[in-house]
PDB file of C-alpha atoms in Angstrom:
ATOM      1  CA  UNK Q   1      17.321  -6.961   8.258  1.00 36.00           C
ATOM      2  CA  UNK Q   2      20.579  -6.102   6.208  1.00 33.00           C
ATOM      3  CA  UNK Q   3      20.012  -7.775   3.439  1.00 38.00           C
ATOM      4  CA  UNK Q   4      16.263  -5.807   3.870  1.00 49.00           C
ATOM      5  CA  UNK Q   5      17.737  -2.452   3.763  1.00 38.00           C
ATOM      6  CA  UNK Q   6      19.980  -2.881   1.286  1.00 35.00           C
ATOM      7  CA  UNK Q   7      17.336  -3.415  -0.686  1.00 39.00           C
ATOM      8  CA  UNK Q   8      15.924  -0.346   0.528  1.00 38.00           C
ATOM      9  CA  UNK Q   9      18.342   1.621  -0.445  1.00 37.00           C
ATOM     10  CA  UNK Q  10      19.130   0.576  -3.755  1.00 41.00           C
ATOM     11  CA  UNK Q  11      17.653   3.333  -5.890  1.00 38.00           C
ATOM     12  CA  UNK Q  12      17.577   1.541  -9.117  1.00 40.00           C
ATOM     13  CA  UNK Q  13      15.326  -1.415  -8.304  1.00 37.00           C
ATOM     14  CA  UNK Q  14      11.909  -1.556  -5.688  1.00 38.00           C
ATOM     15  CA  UNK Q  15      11.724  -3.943  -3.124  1.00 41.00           C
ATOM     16  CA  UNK Q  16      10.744  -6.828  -4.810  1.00 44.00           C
ATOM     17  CA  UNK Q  17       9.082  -7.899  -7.992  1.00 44.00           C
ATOM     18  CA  UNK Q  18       5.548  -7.110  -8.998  1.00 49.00           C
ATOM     19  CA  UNK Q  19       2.725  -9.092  -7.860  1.00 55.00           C
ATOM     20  CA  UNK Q  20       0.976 -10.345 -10.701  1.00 57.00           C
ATOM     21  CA  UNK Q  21      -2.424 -11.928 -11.724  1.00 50.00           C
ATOM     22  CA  UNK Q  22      -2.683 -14.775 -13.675  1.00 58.00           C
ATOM     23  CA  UNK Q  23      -4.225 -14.646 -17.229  1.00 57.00           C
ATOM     24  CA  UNK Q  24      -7.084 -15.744 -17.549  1.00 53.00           C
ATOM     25  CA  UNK Q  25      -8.543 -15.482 -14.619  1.00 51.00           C
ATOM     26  CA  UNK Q  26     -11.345 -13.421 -13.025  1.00 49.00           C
ATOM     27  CA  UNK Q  27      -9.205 -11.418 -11.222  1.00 50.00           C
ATOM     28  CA  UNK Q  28      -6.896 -10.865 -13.863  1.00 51.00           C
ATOM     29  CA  UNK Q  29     -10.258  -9.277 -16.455  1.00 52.00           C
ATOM     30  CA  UNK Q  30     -10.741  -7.252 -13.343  1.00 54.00           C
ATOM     31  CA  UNK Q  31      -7.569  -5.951 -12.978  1.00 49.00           C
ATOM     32  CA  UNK Q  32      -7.112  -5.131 -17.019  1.00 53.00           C
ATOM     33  CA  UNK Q  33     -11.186  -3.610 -16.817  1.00 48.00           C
ATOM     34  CA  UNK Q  34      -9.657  -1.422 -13.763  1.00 48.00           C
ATOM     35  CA  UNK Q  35      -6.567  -0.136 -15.835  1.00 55.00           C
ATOM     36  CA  UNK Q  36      -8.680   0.528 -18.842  1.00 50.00           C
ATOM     37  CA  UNK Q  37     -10.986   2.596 -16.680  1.00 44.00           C
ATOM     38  CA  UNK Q  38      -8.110   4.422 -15.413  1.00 49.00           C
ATOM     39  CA  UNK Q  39      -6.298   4.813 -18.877  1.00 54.00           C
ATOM     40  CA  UNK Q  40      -9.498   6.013 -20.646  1.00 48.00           C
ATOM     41  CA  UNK Q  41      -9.138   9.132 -18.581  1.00 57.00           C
ATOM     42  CA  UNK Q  42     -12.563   8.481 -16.560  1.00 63.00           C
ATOM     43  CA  UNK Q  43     -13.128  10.760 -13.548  1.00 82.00           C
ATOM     44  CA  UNK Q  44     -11.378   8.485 -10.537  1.00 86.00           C
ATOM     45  CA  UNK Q  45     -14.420   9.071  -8.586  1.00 89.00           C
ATOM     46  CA  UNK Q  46     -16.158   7.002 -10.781  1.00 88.00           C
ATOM     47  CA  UNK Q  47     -13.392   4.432 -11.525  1.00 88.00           C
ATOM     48  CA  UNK Q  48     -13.493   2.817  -8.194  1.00 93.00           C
ATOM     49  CA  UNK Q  49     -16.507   1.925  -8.228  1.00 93.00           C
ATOM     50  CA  UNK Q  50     -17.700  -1.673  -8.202  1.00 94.00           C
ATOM     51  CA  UNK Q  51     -18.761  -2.647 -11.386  1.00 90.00           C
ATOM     52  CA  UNK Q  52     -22.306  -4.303 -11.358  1.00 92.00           C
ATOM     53  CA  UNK Q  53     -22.309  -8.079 -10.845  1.00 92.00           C
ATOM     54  CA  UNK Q  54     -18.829  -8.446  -9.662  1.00 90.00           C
ATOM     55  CA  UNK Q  55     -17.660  -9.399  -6.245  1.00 93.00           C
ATOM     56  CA  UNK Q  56     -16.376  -6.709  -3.971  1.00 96.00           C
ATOM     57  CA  UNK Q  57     -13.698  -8.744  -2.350  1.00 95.00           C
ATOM     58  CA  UNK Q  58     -12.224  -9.575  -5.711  1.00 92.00           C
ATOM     59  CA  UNK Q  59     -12.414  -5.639  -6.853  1.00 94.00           C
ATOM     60  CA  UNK Q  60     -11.151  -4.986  -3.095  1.00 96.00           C
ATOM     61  CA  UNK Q  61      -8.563  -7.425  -3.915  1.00 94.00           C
ATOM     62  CA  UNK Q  62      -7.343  -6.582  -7.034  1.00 92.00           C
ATOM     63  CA  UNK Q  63      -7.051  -3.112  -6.075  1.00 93.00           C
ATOM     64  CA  UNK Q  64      -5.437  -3.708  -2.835  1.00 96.00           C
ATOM     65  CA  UNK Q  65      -2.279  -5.333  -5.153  1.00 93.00           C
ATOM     66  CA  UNK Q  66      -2.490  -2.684  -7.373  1.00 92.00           C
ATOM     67  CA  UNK Q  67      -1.622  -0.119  -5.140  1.00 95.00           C
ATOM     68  CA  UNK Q  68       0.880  -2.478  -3.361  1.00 95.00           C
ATOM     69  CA  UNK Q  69       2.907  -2.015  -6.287  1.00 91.00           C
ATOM     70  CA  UNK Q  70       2.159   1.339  -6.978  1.00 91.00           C
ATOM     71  CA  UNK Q  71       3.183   2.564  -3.457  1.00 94.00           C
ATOM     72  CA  UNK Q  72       6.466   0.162  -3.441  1.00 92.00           C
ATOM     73  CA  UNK Q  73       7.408   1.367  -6.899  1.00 90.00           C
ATOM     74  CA  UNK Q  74       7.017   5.406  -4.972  1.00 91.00           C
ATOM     75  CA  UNK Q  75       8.639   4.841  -2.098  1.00 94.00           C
ATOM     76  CA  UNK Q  76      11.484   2.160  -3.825  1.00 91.00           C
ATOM     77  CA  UNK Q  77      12.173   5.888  -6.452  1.00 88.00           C
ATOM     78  CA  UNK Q  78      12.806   8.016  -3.305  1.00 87.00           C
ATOM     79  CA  UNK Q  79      14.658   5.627  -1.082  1.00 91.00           C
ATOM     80  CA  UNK Q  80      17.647   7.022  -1.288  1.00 92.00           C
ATOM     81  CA  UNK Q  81      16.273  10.331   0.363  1.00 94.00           C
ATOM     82  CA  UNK Q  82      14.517   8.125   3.348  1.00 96.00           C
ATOM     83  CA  UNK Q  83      17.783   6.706   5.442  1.00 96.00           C
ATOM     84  CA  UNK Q  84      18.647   6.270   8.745  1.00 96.00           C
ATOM     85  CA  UNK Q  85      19.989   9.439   9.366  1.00 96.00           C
ATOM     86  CA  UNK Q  86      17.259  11.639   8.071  1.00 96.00           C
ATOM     87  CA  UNK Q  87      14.514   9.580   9.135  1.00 97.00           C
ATOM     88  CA  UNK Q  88      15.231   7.605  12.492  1.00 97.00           C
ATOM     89  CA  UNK Q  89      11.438   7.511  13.200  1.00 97.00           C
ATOM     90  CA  UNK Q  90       8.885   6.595  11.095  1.00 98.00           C
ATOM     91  CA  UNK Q  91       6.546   9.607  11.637  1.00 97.00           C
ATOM     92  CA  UNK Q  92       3.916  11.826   9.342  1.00 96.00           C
ATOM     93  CA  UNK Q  93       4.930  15.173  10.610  1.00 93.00           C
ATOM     94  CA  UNK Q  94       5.612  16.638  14.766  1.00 92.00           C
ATOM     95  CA  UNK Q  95       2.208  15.259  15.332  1.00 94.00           C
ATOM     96  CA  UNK Q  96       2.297  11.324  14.367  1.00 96.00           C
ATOM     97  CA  UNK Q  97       4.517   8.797  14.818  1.00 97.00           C
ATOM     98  CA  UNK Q  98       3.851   4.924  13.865  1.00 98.00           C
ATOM     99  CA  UNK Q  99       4.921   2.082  15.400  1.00 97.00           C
ATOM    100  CA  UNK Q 100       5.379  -1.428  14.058  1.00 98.00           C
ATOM    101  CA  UNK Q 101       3.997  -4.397  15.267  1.00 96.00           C
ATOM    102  CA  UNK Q 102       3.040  -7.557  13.426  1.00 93.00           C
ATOM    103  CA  UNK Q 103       2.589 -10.335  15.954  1.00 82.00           C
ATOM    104  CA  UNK Q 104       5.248 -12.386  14.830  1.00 85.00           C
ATOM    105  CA  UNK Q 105       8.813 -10.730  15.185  1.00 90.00           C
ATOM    106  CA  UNK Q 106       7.308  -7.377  16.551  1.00 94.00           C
ATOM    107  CA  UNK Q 107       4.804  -8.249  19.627  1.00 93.00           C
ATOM    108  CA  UNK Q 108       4.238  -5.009  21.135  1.00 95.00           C
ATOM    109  CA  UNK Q 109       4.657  -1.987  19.061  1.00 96.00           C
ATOM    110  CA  UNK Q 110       7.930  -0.824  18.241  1.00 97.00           C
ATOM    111  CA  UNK Q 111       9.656   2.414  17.326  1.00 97.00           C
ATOM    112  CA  UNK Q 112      11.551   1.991  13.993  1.00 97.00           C
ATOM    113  CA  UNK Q 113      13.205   4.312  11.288  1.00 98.00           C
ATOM    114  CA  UNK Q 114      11.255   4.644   8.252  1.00 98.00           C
ATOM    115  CA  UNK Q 115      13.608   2.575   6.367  1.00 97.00           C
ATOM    116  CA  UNK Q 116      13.571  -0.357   9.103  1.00 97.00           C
ATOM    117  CA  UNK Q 117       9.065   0.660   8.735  1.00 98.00           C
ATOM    118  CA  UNK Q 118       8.826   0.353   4.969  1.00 97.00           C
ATOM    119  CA  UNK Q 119      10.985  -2.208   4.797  1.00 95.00           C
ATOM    120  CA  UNK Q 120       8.379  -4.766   7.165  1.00 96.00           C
ATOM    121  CA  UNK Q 121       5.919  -3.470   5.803  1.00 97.00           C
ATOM    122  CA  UNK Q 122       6.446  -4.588   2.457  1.00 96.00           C
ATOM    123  CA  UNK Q 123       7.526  -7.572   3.577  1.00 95.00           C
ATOM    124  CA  UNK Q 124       4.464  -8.131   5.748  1.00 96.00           C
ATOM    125  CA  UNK Q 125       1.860  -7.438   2.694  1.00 97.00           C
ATOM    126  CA  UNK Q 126       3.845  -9.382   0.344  1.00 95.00           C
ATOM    127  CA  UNK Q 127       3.320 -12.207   2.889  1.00 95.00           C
ATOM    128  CA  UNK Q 128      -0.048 -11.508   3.413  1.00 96.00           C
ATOM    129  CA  UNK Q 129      -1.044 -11.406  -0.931  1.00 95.00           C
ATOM    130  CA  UNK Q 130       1.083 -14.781  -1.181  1.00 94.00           C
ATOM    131  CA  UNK Q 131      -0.922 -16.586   1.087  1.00 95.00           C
ATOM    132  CA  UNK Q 132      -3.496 -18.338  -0.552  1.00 94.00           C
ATOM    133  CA  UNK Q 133      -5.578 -18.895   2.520  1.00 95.00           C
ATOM    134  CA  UNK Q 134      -5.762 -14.869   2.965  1.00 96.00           C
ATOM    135  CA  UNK Q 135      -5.858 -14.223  -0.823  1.00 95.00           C
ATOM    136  CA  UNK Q 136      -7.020 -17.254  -2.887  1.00 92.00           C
ATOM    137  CA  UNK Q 137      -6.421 -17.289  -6.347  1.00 86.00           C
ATOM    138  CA  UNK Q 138      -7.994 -21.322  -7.348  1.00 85.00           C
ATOM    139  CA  UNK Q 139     -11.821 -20.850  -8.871  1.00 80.00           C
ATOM    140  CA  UNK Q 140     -14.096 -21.217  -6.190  1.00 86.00           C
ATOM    141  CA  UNK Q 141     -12.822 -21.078  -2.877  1.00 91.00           C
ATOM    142  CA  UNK Q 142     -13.870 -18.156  -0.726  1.00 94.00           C
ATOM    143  CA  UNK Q 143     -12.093 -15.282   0.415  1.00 95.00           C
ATOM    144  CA  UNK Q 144     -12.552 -15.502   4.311  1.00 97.00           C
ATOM    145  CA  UNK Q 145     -14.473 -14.094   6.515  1.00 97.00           C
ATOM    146  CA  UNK Q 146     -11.848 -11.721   8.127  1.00 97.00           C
ATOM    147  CA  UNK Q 147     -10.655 -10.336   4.373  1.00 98.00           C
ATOM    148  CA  UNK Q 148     -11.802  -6.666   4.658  1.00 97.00           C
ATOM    149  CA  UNK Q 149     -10.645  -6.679   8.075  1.00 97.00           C
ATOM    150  CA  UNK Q 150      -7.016  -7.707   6.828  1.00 98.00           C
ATOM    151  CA  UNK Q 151      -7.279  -5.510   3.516  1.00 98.00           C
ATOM    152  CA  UNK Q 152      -8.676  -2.484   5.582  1.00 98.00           C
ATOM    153  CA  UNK Q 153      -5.107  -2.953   7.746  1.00 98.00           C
ATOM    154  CA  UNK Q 154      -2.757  -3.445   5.073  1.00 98.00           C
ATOM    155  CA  UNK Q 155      -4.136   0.025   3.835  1.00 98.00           C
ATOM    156  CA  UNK Q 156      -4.313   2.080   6.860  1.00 98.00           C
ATOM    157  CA  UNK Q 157      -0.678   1.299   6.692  1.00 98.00           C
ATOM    158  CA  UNK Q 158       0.018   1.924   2.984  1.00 98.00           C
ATOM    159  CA  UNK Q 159      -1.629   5.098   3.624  1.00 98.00           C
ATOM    160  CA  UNK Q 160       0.947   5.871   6.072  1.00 97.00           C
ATOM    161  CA  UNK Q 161       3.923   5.422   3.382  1.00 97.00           C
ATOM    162  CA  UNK Q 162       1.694   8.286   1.744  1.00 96.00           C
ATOM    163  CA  UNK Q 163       1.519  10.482   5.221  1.00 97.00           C
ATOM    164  CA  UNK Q 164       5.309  10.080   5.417  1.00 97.00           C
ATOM    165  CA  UNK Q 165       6.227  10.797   1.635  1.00 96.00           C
ATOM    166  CA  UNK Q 166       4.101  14.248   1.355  1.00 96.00           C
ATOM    167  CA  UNK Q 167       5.211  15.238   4.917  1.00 96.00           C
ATOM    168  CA  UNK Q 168       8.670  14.495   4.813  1.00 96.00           C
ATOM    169  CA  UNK Q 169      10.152  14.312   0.985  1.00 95.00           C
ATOM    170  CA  UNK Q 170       7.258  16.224  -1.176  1.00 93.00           C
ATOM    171  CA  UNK Q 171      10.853  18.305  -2.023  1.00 94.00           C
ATOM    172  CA  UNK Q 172      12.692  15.338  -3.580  1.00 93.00           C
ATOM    173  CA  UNK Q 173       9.633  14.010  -4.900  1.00 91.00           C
ATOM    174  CA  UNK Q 174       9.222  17.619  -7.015  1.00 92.00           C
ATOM    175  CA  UNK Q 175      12.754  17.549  -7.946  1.00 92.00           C
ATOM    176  CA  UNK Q 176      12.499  14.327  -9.708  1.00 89.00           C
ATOM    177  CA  UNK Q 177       9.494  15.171 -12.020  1.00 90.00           C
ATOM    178  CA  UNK Q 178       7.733  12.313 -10.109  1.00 89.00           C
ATOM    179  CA  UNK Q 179       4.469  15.192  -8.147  1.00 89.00           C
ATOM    180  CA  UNK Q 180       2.138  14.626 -10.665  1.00 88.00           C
ATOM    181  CA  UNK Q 181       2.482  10.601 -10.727  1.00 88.00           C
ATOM    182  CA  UNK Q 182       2.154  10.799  -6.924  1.00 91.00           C
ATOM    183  CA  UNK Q 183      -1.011  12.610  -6.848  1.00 91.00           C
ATOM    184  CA  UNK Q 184      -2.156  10.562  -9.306  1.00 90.00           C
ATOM    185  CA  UNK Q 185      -1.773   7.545  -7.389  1.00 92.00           C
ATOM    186  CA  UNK Q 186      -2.585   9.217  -4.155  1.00 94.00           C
ATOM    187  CA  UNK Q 187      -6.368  10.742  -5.518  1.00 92.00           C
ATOM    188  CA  UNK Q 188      -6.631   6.812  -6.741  1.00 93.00           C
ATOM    189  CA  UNK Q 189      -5.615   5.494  -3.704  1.00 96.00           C
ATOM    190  CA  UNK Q 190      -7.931   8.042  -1.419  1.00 96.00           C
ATOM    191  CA  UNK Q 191     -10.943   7.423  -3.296  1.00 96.00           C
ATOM    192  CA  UNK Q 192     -10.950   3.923  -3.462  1.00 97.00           C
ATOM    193  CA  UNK Q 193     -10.777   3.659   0.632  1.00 98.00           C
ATOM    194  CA  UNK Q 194     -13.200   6.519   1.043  1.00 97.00           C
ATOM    195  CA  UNK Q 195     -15.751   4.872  -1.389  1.00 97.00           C
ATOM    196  CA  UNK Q 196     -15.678   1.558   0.283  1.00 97.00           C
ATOM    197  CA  UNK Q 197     -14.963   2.903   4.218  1.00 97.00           C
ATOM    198  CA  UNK Q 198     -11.909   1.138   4.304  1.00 97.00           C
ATOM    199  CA  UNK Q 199      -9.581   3.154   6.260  1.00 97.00           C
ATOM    200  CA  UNK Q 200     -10.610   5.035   9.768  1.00 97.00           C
ATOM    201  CA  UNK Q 201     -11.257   8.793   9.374  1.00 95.00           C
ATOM    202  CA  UNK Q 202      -8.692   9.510  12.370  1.00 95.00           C
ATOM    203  CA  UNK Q 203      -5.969   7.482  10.332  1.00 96.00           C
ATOM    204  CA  UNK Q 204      -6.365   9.940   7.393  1.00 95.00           C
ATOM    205  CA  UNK Q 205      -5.920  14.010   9.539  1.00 95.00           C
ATOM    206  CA  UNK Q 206      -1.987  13.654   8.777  1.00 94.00           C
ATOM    207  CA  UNK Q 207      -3.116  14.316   4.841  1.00 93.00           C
ATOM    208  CA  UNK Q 208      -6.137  16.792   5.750  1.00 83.00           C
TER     209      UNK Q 208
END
């Protein structure tokens, strides 16, 4: 965990290196067609939709990565407003407070400061996108059966790094130029889980 929060707190790098797609393959034309959408200056509404003929657990997919990074870069930026002190609970507001649990190190759900929060939760996606089984990346073999169930957890959860940033350092974000980026990536982020149901309506009130 120390080693984990140092890297937490270090302000001039985010948590780990980007996760990449390989060139040349489907996923990796999806990913470039999905930054060309949202480069061209296309209504976001529109740019999340599935294109026809693709798969939607490859769009899901390469989406879901996307905003992996996205979200790490955000919260990796404003890290050095998010500490111990100032925020001993991981919480989106008076009114919410998350717990971590991840069946592994965590069995029951467990209070945490938002540093100790972000920091396994980044470790637990980057887990989850490495593992071939979960995320395959080899031509032909299937995503499995449980994939939107996995991808719809991994972003209730980024959606909480959201809940917390607005709610508790919308200040520092402002002061570092960094709003409009963030809303960006937030509208992005909002309509891609709204247009494919992948996030409970309860799990978004903190943002309503």
């Amino acid at each position: 965990m120390a080693l984990c929060l140092k890297q937490v707190f270090n302000k001039d790098k985010t948590f780990r290196p980007r996760k990449k797609f390989e060139p040349g393959t489907q996923r990796f034309e999806l990913h470039k067609k999905a930054q060309a959408s949202l480069k061209s200056g296309l209504d976001l509404k529109a740019v999340v939709q599935l294109p026809p003929g693709e798969n939607i657990n490859d769009w899901i997919a390469v989406h879901l990565v996307d905003f992996f990074n996205r979200i790490n870069l955000i919260y990796g930026t404003m890290s050095e407003f998010c500490t111990e002190k100032s925020c001993p609970i991981m919480s989106g507001g008076l009114k919410y407070e998350y717990r971590w649990q991840d069946d592994y190190r965590y069995k029951r759900p467990t209070k945490l400061s938002a540093p100790q929060y972000m920091c396994m939760l980044m470790d637990w996606i980057e887990t989850l996108i490495n593992n071939e089984d979960i995320f395959p990346t080899r031509i032909g073999v299937p995503f499995p059966k449980n994939f939107q169930q996995v991808c719809t957890k991994i972003l209730t959860r980024l959606f909480r790094v959201f809940v917390h940033v607005y709610i508790h350092h919308f200040d520092s974000i402002i002061s570092m130029g960094a709003e409009a980026h963030v809303n960006t990536c937030y509208k992005h982020f909002y309509y891609f889980i709204s247009e494919f149901s992948l996030v409970d309506q309860r799990e978004l009130e903190p943002l309503k």
